Coordinates of C-alpha atoms in Angstrom, one line a residue:
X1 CA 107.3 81.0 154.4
X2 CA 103.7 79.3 153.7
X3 CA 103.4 78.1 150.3
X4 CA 100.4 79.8 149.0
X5 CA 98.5 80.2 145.0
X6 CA 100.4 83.0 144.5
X7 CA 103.9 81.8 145.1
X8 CA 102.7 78.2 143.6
X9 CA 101.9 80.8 140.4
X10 CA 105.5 82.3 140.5
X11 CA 107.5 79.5 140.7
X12 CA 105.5 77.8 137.9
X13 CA 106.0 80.6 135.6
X14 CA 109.6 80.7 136.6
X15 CA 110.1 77.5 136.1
X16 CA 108.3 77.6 132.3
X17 CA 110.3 80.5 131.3
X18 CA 113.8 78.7 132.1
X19 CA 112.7 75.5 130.7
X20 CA 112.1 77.5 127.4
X21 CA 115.3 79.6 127.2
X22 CA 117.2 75.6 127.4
X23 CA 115.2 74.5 124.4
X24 CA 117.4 76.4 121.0
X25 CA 114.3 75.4 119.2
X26 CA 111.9 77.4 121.4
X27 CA 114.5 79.9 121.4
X28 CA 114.5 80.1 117.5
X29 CA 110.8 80.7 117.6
X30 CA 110.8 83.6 120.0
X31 CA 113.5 85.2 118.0
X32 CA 111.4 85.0 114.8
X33 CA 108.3 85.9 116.7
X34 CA 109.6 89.5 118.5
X35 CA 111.2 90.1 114.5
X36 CA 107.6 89.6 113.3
X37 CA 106.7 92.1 116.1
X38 CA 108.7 94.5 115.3
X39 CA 107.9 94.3 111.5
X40 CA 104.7 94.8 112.9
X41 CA 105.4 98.2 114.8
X42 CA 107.0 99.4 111.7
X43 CA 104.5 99.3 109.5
X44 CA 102.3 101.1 112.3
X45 CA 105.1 103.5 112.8
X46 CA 104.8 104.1 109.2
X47 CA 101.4 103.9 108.5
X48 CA 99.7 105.7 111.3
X49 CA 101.5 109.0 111.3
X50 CA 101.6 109.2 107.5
X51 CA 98.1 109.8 107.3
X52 CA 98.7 113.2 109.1
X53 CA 102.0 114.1 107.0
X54 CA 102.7 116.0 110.3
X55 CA 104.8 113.4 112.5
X56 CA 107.1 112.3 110.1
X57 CA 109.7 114.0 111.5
X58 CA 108.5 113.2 115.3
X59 CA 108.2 109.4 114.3
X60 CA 111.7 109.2 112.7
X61 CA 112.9 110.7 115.9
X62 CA 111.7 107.9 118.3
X63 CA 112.7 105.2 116.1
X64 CA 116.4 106.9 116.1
X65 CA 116.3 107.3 119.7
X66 CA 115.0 103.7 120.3
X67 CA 117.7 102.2 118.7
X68 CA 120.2 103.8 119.7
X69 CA 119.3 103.2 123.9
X70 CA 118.7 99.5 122.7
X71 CA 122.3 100.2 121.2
X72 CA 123.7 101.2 123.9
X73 CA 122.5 98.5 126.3
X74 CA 123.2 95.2 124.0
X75 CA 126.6 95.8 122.7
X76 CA 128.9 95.8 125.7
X77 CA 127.2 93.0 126.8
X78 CA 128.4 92.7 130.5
X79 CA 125.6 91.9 132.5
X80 CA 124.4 90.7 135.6
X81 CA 122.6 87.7 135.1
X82 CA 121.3 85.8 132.2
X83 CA 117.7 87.0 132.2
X84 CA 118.6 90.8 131.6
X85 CA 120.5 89.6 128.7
X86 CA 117.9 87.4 127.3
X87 CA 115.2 90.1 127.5
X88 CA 118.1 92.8 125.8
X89 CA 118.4 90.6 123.2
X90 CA 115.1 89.8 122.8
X91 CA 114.5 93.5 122.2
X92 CA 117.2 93.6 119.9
X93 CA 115.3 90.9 117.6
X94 CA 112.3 93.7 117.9
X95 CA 115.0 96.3 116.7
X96 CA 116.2 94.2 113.6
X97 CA 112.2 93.3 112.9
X98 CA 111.6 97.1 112.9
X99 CA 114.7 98.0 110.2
X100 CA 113.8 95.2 108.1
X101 CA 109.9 96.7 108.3
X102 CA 111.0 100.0 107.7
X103 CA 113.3 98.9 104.6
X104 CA 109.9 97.0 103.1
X105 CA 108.0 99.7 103.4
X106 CA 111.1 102.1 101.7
X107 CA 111.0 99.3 98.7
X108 CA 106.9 99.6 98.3
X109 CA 107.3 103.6 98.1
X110 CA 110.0 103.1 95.8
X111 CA 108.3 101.5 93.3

């Protein structure tokens, strides 16, 4: 097969993303980076329908359901190859980000 930008693209990218899952530091820093993001979806989880006072209820119910699929696919832990279960956990450190947001935000309206 002819070697062309695109492929040249792939295989760089590739090639980055492996490089970064061997480094534990880099590792480290995307698992503190996805918790920050998911801190970050809680507070708009929390923020956003709460203006209404109507989705409360609808909001809870797709955090629920969201952690429990996430659930469901990260602790049996048999997979394939490595990349599905770097990108599980990786969502998992989104999951943990987003109880710790919500618990913040449970502390601030508790006060």
């Amino acid at each position: 097969m002819k070697k062309t930008n695109l492929n040249q693209l792939t295989e760089y990218i590739v090639n980055i993303i492996r490089q970064t899952h061997k480094n534990k530091i880099n590792s480290l820093s995307l698992s503190i980076l996805y918790m920050l993001l998911g801190f970050f979806i809680s507070t708009t989880l929390s923020t956003i329908p709460g203006q209404t006072g109507d989705w409360g209820i609808i909001g809870a119910a797709v955090i629920v359901t969201f952690y429990e699929r996430i659930s469901q696919q990260t602790y049996p832990l048999r997979f394939k190859n490595s990349l599905t279960h770097v990108f599980i956990n990786r969502i998992n450190y989104i999951k943990i980000g987003i109880l710790y947001g919500l618990f913040v935000d449970a502390f601030k309206l508790g006060s």
